[in-house]
Coordinates of C-alpha atoms in Angstrom, one line a residue:
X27 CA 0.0 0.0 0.0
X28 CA 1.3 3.5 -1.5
X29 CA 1.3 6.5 1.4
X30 CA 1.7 7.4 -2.0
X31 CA 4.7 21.4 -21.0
X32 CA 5.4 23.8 -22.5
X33 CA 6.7 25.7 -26.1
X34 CA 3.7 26.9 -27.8
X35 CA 4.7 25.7 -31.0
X36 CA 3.7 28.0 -34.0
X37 CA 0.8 27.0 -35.7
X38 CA 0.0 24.0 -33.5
X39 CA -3.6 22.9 -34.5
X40 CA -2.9 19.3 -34.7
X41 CA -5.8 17.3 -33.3
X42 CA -5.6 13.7 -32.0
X43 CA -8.6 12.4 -33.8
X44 CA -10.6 9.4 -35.3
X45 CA -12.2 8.8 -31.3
X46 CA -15.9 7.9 -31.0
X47 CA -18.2 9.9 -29.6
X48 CA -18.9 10.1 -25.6
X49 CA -22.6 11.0 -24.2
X50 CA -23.7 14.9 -24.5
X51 CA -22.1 17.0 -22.1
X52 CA -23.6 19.4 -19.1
X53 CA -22.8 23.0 -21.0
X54 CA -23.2 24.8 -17.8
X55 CA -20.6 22.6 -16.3
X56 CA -18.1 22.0 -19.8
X57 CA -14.6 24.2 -19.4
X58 CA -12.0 23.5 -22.1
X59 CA -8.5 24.4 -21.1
X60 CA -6.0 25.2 -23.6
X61 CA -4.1 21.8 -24.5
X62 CA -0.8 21.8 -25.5
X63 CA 0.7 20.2 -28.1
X64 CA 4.0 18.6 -29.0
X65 CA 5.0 17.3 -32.8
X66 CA 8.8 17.5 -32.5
X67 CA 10.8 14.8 -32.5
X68 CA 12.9 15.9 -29.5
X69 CA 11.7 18.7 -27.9
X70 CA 12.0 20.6 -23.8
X71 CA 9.2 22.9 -23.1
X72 CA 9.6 25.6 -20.4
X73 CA 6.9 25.7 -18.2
X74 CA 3.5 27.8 -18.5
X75 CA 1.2 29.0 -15.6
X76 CA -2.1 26.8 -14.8
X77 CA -3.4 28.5 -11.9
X78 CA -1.8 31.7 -9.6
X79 CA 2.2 30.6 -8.2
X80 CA 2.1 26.9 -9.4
X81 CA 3.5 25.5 -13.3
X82 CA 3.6 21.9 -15.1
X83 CA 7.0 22.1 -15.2
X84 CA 8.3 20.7 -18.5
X85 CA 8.1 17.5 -20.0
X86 CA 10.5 16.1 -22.8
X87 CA 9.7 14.1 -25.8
X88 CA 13.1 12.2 -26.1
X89 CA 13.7 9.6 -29.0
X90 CA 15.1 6.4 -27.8
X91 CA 16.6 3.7 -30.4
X92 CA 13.6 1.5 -30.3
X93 CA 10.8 4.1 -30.0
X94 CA 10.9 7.4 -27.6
X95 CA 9.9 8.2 -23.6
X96 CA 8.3 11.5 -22.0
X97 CA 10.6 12.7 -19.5
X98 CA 9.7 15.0 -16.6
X99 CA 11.7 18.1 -14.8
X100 CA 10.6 16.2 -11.2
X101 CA 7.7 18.9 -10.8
X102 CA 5.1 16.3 -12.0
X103 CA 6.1 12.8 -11.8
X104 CA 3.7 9.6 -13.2
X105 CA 1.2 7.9 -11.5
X106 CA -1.4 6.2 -13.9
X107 CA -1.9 4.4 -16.9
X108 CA -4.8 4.0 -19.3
X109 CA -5.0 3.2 -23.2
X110 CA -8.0 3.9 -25.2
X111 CA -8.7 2.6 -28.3
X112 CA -10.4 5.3 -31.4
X113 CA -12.7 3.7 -34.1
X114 CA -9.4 2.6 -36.3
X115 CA -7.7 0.7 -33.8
X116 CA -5.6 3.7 -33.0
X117 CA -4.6 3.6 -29.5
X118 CA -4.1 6.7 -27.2
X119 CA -2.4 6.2 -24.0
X120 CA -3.0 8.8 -21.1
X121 CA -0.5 8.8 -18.5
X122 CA -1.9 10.8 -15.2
X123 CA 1.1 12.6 -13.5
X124 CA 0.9 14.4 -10.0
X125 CA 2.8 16.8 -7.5
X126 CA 3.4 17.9 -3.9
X127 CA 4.6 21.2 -3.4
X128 CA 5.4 21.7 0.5
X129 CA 3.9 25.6 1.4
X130 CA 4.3 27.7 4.3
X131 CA 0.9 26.6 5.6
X132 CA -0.1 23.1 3.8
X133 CA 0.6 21.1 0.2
X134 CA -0.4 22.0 -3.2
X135 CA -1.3 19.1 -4.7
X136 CA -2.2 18.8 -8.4
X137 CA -2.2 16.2 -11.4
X138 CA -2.1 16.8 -15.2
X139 CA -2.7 14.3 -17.6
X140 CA -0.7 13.4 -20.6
X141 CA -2.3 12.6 -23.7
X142 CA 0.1 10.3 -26.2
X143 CA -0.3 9.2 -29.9
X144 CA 2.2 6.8 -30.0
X145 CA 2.4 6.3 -33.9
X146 CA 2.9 9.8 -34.5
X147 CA 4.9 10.7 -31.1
X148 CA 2.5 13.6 -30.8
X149 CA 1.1 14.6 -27.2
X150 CA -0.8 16.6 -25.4
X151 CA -0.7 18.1 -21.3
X152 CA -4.3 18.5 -19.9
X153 CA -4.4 20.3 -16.3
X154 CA -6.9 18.1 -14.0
X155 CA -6.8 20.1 -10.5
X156 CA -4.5 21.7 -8.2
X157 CA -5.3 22.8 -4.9
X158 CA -3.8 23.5 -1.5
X159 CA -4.7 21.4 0.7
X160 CA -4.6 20.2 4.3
X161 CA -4.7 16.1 4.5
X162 CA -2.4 15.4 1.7
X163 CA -2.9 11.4 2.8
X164 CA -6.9 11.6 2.3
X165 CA -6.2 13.5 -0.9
X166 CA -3.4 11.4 -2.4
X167 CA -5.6 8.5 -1.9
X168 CA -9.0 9.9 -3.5
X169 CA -8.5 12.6 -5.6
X170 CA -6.7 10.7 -9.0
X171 CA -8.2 9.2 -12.3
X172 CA -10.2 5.7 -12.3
X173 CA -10.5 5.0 -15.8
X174 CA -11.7 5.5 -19.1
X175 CA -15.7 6.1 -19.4
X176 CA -15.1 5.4 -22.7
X177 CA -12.7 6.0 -26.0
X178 CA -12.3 9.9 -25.3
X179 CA -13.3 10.7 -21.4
X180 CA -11.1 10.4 -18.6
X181 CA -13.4 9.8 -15.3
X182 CA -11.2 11.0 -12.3
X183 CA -12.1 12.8 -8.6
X184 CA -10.5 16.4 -8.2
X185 CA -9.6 18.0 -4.9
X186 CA -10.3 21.6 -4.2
X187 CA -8.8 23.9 -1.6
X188 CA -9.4 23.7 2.3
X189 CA -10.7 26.7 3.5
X190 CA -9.2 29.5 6.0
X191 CA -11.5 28.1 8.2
X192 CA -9.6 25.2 8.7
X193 CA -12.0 22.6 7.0
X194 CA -10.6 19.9 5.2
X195 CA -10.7 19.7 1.2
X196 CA -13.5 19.2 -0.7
X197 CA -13.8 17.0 -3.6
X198 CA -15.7 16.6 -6.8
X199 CA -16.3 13.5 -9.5
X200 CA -15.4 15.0 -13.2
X201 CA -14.8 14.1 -16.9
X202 CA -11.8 15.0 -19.1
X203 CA -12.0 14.9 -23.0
X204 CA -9.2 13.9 -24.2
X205 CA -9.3 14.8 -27.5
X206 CA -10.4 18.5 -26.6
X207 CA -9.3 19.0 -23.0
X208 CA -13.2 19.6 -22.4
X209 CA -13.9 19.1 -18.6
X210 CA -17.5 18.3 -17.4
X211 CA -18.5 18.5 -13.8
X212 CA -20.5 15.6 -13.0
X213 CA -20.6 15.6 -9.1
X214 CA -19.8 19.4 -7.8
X215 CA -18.7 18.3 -4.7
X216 CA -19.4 14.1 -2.8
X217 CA -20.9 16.4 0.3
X218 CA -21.4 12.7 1.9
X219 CA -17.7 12.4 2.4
X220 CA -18.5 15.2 4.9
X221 CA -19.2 12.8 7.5
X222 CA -16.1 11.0 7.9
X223 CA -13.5 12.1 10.5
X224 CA -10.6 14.1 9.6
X225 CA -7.7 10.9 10.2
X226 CA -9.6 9.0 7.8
X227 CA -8.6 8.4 4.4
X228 CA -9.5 5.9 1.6
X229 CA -9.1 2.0 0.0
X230 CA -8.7 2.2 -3.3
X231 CA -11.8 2.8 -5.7
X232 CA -13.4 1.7 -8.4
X233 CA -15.6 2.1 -11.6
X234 CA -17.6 -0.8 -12.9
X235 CA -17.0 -1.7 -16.4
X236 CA -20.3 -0.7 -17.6
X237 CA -19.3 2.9 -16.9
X238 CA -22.1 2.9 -14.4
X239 CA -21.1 3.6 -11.4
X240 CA -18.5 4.8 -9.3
X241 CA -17.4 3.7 -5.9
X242 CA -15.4 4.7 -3.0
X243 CA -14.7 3.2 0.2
X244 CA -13.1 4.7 3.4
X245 CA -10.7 2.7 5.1
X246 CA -11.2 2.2 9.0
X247 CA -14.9 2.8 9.0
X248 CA -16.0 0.9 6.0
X249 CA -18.3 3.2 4.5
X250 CA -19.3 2.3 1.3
X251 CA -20.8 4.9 -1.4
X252 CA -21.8 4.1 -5.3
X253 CA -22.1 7.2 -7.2
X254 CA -24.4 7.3 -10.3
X255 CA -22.3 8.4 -13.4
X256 CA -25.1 9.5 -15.4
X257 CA -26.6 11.8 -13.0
X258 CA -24.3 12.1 -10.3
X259 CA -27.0 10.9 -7.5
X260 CA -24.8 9.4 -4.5
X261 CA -26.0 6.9 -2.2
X262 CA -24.3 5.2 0.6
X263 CA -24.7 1.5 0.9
X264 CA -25.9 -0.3 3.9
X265 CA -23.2 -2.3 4.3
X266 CA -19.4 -1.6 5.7
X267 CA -15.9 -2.8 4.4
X268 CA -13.3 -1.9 7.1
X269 CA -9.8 -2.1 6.3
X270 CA -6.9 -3.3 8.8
X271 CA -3.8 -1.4 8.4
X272 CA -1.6 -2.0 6.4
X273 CA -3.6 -4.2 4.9
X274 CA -6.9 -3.6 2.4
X275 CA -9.2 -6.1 3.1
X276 CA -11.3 -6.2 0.3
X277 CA -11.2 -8.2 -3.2
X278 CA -13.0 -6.8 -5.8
X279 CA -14.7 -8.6 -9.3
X280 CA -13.5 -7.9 -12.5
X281 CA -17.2 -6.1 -13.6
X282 CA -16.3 -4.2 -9.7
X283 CA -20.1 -5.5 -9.3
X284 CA -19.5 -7.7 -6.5
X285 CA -16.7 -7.4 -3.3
X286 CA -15.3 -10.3 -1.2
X287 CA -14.3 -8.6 2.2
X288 CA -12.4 -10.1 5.0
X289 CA -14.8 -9.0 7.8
X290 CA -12.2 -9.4 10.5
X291 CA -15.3 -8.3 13.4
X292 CA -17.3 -11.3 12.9
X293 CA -14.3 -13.8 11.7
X294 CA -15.9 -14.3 7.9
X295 CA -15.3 -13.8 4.4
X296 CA -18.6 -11.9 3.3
X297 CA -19.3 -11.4 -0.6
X298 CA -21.4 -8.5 -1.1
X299 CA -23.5 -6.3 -4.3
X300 CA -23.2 -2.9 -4.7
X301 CA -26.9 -2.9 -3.5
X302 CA -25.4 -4.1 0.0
X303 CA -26.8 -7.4 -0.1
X304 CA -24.6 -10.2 0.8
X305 CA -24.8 -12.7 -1.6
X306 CA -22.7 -15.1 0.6
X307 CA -20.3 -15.6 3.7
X308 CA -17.7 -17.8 4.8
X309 CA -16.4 -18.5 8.0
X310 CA -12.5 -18.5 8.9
X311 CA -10.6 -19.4 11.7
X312 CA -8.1 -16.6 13.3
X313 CA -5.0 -19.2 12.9
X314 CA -6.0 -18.9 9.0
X315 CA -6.2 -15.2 8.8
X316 CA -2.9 -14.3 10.9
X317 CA -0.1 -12.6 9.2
X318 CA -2.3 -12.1 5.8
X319 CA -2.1 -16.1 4.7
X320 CA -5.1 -16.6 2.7
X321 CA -6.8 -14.4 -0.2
X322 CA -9.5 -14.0 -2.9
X323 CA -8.3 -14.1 -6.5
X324 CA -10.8 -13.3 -9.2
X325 CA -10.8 -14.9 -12.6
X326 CA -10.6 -12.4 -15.6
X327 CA -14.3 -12.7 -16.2
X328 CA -15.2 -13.0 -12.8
X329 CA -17.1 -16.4 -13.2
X330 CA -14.7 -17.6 -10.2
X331 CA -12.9 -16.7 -7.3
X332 CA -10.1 -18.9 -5.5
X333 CA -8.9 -18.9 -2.1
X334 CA -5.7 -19.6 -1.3
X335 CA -6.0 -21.5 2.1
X336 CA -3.8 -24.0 4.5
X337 CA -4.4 -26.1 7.0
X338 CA -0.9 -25.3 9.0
X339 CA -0.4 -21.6 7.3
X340 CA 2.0 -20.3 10.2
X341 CA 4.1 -23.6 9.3
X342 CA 4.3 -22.6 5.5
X343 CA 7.3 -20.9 4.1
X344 CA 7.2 -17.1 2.7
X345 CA 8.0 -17.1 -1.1
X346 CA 7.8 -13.1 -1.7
X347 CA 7.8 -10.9 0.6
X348 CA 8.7 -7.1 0.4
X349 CA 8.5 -3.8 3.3
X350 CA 4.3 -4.5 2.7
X351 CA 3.4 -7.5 2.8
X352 CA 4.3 -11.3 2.7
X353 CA 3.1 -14.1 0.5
X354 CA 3.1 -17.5 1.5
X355 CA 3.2 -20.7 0.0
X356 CA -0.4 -22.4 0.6
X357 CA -1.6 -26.1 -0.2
X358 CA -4.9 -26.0 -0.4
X359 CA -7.6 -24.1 -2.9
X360 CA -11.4 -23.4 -2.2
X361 CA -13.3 -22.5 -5.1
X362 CA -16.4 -20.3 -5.4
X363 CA -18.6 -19.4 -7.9
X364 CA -19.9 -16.2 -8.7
X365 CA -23.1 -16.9 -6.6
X366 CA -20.6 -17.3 -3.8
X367 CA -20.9 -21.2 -3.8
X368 CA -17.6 -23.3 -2.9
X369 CA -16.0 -26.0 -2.3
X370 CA -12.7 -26.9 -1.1
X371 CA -10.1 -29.1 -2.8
X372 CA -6.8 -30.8 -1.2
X373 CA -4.7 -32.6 -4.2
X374 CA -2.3 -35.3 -4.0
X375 CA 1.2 -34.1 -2.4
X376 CA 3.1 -36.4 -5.0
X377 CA 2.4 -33.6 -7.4
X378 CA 4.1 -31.5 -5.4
X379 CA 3.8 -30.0 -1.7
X380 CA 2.1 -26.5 -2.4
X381 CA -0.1 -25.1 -5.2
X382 CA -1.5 -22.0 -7.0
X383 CA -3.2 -20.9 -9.6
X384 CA -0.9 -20.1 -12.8
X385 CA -3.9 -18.4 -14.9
X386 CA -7.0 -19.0 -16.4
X387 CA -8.5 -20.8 -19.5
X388 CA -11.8 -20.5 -21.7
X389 CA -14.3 -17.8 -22.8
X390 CA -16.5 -18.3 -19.4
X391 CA -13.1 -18.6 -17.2
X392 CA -14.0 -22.8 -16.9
X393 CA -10.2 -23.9 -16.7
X394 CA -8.2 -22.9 -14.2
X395 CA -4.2 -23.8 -14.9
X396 CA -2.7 -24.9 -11.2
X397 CA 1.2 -24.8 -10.0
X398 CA 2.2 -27.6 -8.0
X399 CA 5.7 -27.1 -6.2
X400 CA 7.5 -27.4 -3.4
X401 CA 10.5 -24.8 -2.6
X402 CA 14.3 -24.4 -2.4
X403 CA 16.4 -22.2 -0.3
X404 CA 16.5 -20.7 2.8
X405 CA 15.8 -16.8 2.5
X406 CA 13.0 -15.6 3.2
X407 CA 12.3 -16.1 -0.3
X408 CA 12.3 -19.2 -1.8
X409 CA 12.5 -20.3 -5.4
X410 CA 9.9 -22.8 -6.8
X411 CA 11.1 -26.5 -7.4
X412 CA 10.0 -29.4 -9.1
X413 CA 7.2 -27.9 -10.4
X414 CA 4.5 -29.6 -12.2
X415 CA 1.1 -28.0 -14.1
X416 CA -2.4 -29.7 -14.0
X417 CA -5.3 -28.6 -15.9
X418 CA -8.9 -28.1 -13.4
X419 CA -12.1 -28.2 -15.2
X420 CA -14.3 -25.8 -12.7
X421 CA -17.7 -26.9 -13.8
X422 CA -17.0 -31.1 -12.9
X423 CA -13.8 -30.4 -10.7
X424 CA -11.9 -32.9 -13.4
X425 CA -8.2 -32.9 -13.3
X426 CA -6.0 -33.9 -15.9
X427 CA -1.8 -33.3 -16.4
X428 CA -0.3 -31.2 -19.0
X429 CA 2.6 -32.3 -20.4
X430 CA 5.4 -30.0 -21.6
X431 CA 6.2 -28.9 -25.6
X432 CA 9.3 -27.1 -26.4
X433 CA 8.5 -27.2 -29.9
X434 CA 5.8 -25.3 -30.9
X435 CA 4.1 -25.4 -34.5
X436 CA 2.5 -22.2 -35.8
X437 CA -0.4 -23.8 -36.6
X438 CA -1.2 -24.7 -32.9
X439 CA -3.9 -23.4 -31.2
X440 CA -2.6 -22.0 -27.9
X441 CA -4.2 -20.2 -25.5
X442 CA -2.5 -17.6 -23.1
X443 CA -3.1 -18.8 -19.5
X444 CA -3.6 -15.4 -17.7
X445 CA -4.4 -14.2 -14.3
X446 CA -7.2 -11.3 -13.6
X447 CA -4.5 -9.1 -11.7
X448 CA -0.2 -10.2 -11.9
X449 CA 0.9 -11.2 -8.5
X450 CA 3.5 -8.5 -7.0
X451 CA 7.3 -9.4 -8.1
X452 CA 7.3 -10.3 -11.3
X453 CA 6.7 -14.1 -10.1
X454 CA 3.8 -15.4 -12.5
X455 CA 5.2 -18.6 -14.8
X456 CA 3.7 -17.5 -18.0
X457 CA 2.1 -20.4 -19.8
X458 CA 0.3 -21.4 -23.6
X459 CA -1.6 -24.0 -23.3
X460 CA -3.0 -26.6 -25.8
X461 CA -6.5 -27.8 -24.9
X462 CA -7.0 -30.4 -27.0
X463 CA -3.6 -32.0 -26.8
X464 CA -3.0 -31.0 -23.0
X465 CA 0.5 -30.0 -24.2
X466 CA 1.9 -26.3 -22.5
X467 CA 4.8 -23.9 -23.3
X468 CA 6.1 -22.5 -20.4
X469 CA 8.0 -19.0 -21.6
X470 CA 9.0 -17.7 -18.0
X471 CA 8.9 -19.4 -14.8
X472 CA 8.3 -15.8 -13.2
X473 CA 7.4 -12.5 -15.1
X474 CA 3.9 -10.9 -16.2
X475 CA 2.1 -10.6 -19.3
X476 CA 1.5 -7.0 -20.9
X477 CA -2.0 -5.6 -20.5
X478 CA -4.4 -6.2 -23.6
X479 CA -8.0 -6.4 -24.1
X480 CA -7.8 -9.8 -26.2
X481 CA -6.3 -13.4 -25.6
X482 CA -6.6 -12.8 -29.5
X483 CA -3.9 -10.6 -30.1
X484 CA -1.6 -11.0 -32.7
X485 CA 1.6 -10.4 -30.7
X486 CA 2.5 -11.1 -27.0
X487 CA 4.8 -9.4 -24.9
X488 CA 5.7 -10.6 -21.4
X489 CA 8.3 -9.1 -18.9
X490 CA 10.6 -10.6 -16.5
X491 CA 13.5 -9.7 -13.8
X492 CA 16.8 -9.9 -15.2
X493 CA 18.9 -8.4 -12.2
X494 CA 22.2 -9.8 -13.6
X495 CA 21.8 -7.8 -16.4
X496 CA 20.7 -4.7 -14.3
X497 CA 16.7 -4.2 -14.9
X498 CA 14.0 -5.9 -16.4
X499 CA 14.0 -8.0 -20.1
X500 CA 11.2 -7.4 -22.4
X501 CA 9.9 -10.2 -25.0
X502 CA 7.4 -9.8 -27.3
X503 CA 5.9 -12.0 -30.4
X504 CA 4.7 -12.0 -33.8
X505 CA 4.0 -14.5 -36.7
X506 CA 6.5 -14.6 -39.8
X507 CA 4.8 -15.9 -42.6
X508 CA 8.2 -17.9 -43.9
X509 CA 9.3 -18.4 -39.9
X510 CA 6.6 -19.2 -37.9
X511 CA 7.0 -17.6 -34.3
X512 CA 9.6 -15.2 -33.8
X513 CA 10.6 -14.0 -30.7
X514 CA 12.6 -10.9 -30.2
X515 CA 13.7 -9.3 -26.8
X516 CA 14.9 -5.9 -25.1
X517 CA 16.8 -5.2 -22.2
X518 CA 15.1 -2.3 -20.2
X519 CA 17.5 0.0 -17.9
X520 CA 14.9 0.2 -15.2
X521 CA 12.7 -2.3 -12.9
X522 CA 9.7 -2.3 -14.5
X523 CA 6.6 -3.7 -12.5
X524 CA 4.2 -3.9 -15.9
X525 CA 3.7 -2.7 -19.2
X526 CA 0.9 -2.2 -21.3
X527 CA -0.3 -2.8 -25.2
X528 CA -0.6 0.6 -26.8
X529 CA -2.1 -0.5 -30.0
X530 CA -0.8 -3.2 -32.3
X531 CA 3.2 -2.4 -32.4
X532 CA 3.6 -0.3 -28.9
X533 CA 4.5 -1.2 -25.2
X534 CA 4.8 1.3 -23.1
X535 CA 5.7 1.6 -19.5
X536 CA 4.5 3.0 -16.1
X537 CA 7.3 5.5 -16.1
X538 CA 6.3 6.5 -19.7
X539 CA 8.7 4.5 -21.8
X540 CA 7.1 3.8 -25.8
X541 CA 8.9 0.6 -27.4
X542 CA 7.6 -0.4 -30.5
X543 CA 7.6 -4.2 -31.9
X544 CA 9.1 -4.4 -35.2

C-alpha cells in the first residue's frame, strides 16, 4: 500500500482524432482548457502558468533507439496508466502525473494528464486540479483518475482547496475529453464524504465496467458509497468494508459489481452487491487469517474466485515478501462461484507440496491452470522446485496433467493462460496451453504478461526480472509468414513492474517509456 509542457509551438492545431463519440455533455458545467501540443521529435518545453504561483513544469519528448519516452523536470512525476482505443484501432495512452509542493501553511497538490499518440509521437498536457490542501494522505488516496468512461473521457475525482477556516478539502467527480481538454462536472462536490473524520482516508476505488457507477470506500470505517455516473446521484450502501492497516481487506470482481471482504469483526469472508446485499459468507478461523495467509483471487471474467488456504499456514514458508506484505506458499484451494458457492479441494502431495493458480483458461473462465511445487532455499524467499502444471475443469472439478512442448508449430492453437491481476514481483510462470492436446509452453517461470483487451492478439509481450543484467528483459511476439514464431527481446535499464499494449506495435511503461515491436 502506497502513502503514496510547455513551447507553444507555432501554428499548433494538430488534433488527435478518429475517437468515438462520448454522451452529451452538461454546457453549464463544460470548461476547455487550452491543450498543448507537442509534434517535434525531440523537444523541452519551459513551463507555462495553470493556476496563480504553481506550473507543469516541463516534459521532454526524447527519442530512444527502439521508439521514444516523455521525461519530466521532477515537478510532475507519473502515476497512472490508461490506453484507449479510437474507431481505427488507434490507440491513445493517457498517462496521469501528479505533485506535492510543500507551502508555508499546507501542500499544493495537483495532477495533469498526458495525452500520447504513440504512432505519431505527438502529445498533449491537460491540467486536471490543483489545490492546497490540508490532509495530503486523504487526498493522495481519492482525488486521482479511475478510468476511461469510454474512448475519449477520462473519469477521475479532483480536490479543491481547504478553507481558512480550517475545513478539510472538498472534492468533486469530473470528466476530461481527451481529445479536446473539455472538462464536465459531474458531481460538484461528494458532500457525503463530509461525514467521515478528519484521520480518515481511503481503500482504493473503483468504476464498474459498464461505466455505471463509481465507488469509494473509506478505510477504518468501511463506509461504502456508489455514485451514479449518469446523473451524479450518490448513495451510501448499507453495508461496511473496514480495512486493517496495512492491509486492504477487500477483493474486488473484475465487472467491480461484487466485493469479497475479509470481515475481521465477525471472523468471515462476506461477498457483497453494490446494493449491500450479501450474496454469501464464509467462516474462517483466526490461525487462517494471521499474518495475511489466505486471499480471494478473481478470474478475468469474474465467473470464479479462489482462495488460497492452508491447513498449518503459520508452518508454510514465505515465497515473496517485500517492506508491505508477505506471501506465503499455501496447499490448499477453495473455489467459489460467482453466486458465492464453494467447495474446497486438497490434491495429491506427489504432485508436489504446495499449489497455486498459474492463470485461467476459456471464454467463461471454466479452466483454471494450477502450479504444484515445493521450494528451495532458505531466504526468506524461496524459489519454486519441481514444479508440475495440472489442468482443473471448474464446472465437474476434473483434473487432468499437462505435459510439456518445447516445440511449438504455428499452426497450434494455444491459449495464453492469464491471471485477472499479476501477482506482486514479477513471479507469474507464463504459460500457452493446448487444450485439445493437453500440451503447454512455459515462456518464464516468473514474469507478467503485458495488458491487452484480447487473448486474441496477434503479438504477446511478457516481462521478467533480469537483475544480472541490471533491470527488467522485455519479450514480445509475432507471426513470420516464412518463420513461424519469432521472438525478439529488449533489455530495459529500469525495474519495470508492468507494461501495457498501446495499439498493435507499442509497449509502453509505467514510467512513460514507448517501445515499438518491429
Amino acid at each position: 500500500m502506497k502513502k503514496t509542457v510547455i513551447l507553444i509551438l507555432l501554428c499548433a492545431c494538430l488534433a488527435l482524432a478518429g475517437c468515438k463519440g462520448g454522451q452529451a455533455e452538461r454546457e453549464s458545467n463544460a470548461v476547455t482548457p487550452q491543450p498543448t501540443l507537442q509534434t517535434m521529435q525531440t523537444v523541452s518545453v519551459t513551463p507555462v502558468p495553470t493556476s496563480e504561483n504553481e506550473t507543469t513544469g516541463a516534459i521532454d519528448r526524447v527519442e530512444t533507439e527502439n521508439g521514444f519516452r516523455l521525461a519530466t523536470d521532477g515537478t510532475y512525476n507519473p502515476f497512472q496508466l490508461f490506453t484507449a482505443a479510437s474507431d481505427e484501432g488507434t490507440s491513445y495512452v493517457v498517462h496521469v502525473l501528479t505533485s506535492n509542493e510543500s507551502l508555508e501553511h499546507g501542500v499544493r497538490y495537483g495532477a495533469i494528464a498526458a495525452v500520447v499518440h504513440p504512432n505519431s509521437g505527438e502529445f498533449r498536457t491537460y491540467p486536471l486540479f490543483s489545490a492546497i490542501i490540508n490532509d495530503s494522505y486523504a487526498a493522495h488516496s481519492i482525488a486521482k483518475a479511475y478510468g476511461m468512461l469510454d474512448s475519449r473521457h477520462l473519469l477521475y475525482i479532483a480536490v479543491h482547496d481547504a478553507n481558512d477556516e480550517g475545513e478539510v478539502q472538498s472534492y468533486s467527480v469530473e470528466k476530461l475529453d481527451i481529445t479536446s481538454g473539455e472538462k464536465t462536472i459531474i458531481v460538484p462536490a461528494i458532500q457525503e464524504l463530509d461525514s467521515i473524520s478528519q484521520e480518515e482516508h481511503f481503500a482504493p476505488g473503483w468504476m464498474t465496467t459498464s461505466g455505471e457507477s463509481l465507488v469509494l470506500n473509506s478505510y477504518s470505517e468501511g463506509k461504502l458509497w456508489a455514485i451514479d455516473i449518469a446523473d451524479g446521484e450518490v448513495r451510501q450502501l448499507p453495508k461496511q468494508t473496514k480495512h486493517s492497516w496495512p492491509f486492504f481487506l477487500t477483493s474486488v470482481s473484475p465487472d467491480g459489481e461484487l466485493i469479497w471482504h475479509l470481515d475481521s469483526d465477525n471472523s468471515r469472508f462476506v461477498l457483497l452487491d453494490l446494493e449491500g446485499n450479501e450474496r454469501s459468507t464464509v467462516p474462517f478461523s483466526s490461525e487462517a487469517i494471521r499474518g495475511q495467509n489466505g486471499w480471494f483471487y478473481w478470474s478475468p471474467n469474474g465467473k470464479y474466485a479462489i482462495f488460497d488456504d492452508s491447513s498449518a499456514s503459520e508452518q508454510n514458508p514465505v515465497i515473496y515478501e517485500d517492506s508491505e506484505f508477505s506471501v506465503k506458499a499455501m496447499n490448499k484451494l477453495n473455489i467459489y462461484t460467482r453466486e458465492g458457492n464453494g467447495r474446497s479441494i486438497m490434491f495429491d502431495r506427489s504432485k508436489g507440496q504446495f499449489v497455486e493458480v498459474a492463470g485461467w483458461l476459456g471464454a467463461e473462465d471454466e479452466y483454471a491452470v494450477l502450479r504444484f511445487y515445493d521450494v528451495e532455499g532458505a531466504s526468506a524467499s524461496l524459489v519454486p522446485d519441481s514444479v508440475s502444471f495440472l489442468l482443473l475443469h471448474l464446472p465437474t472439478g476434473g483434473l487432468t496433467s499437462l505435459q510439456p512442448n518445447a516445440d511449438r508449430l504455428p499452426g497450434e492453437k494455444l491459449e495464453l493462460a492469464s491471471l485477472y491481476k499479476s501477482r506482486p514481483g514479477l513471479r507469474e510462470p507464463l504459460l500457452l496451453v493446448d487444450l485439445d492436446s493437453h500440451n503447454y509452453v512455459l515462456l518464464s517461470d516468473s514474469g507478467a504478461w503485458a495488458k491487452q483487451s484480447s487473448n486474441e492478439a496477434s503479438k504477446r509481450a511478457w516481462i521478467e526480472a533480469a537483475s544480472q543484467l541490471g533491470g527488467t528483459l522485455l519479450h514480445w511476439e509475432g507471426k513470420d509468414d516464412t518463420r513461424g514464431l519469432e521472438k525478439e527481446s529488449l533489455v530495459l535499464q529500469e525495474n519495470v513492474r508492468e507494461i501495457s499494449f498501446a495499439g498493435e506495435n507499442w509497449i509502453v511503461t509505467e514510467d512513460m517509456v514507448y517501445i515499438r515491436m518491429d
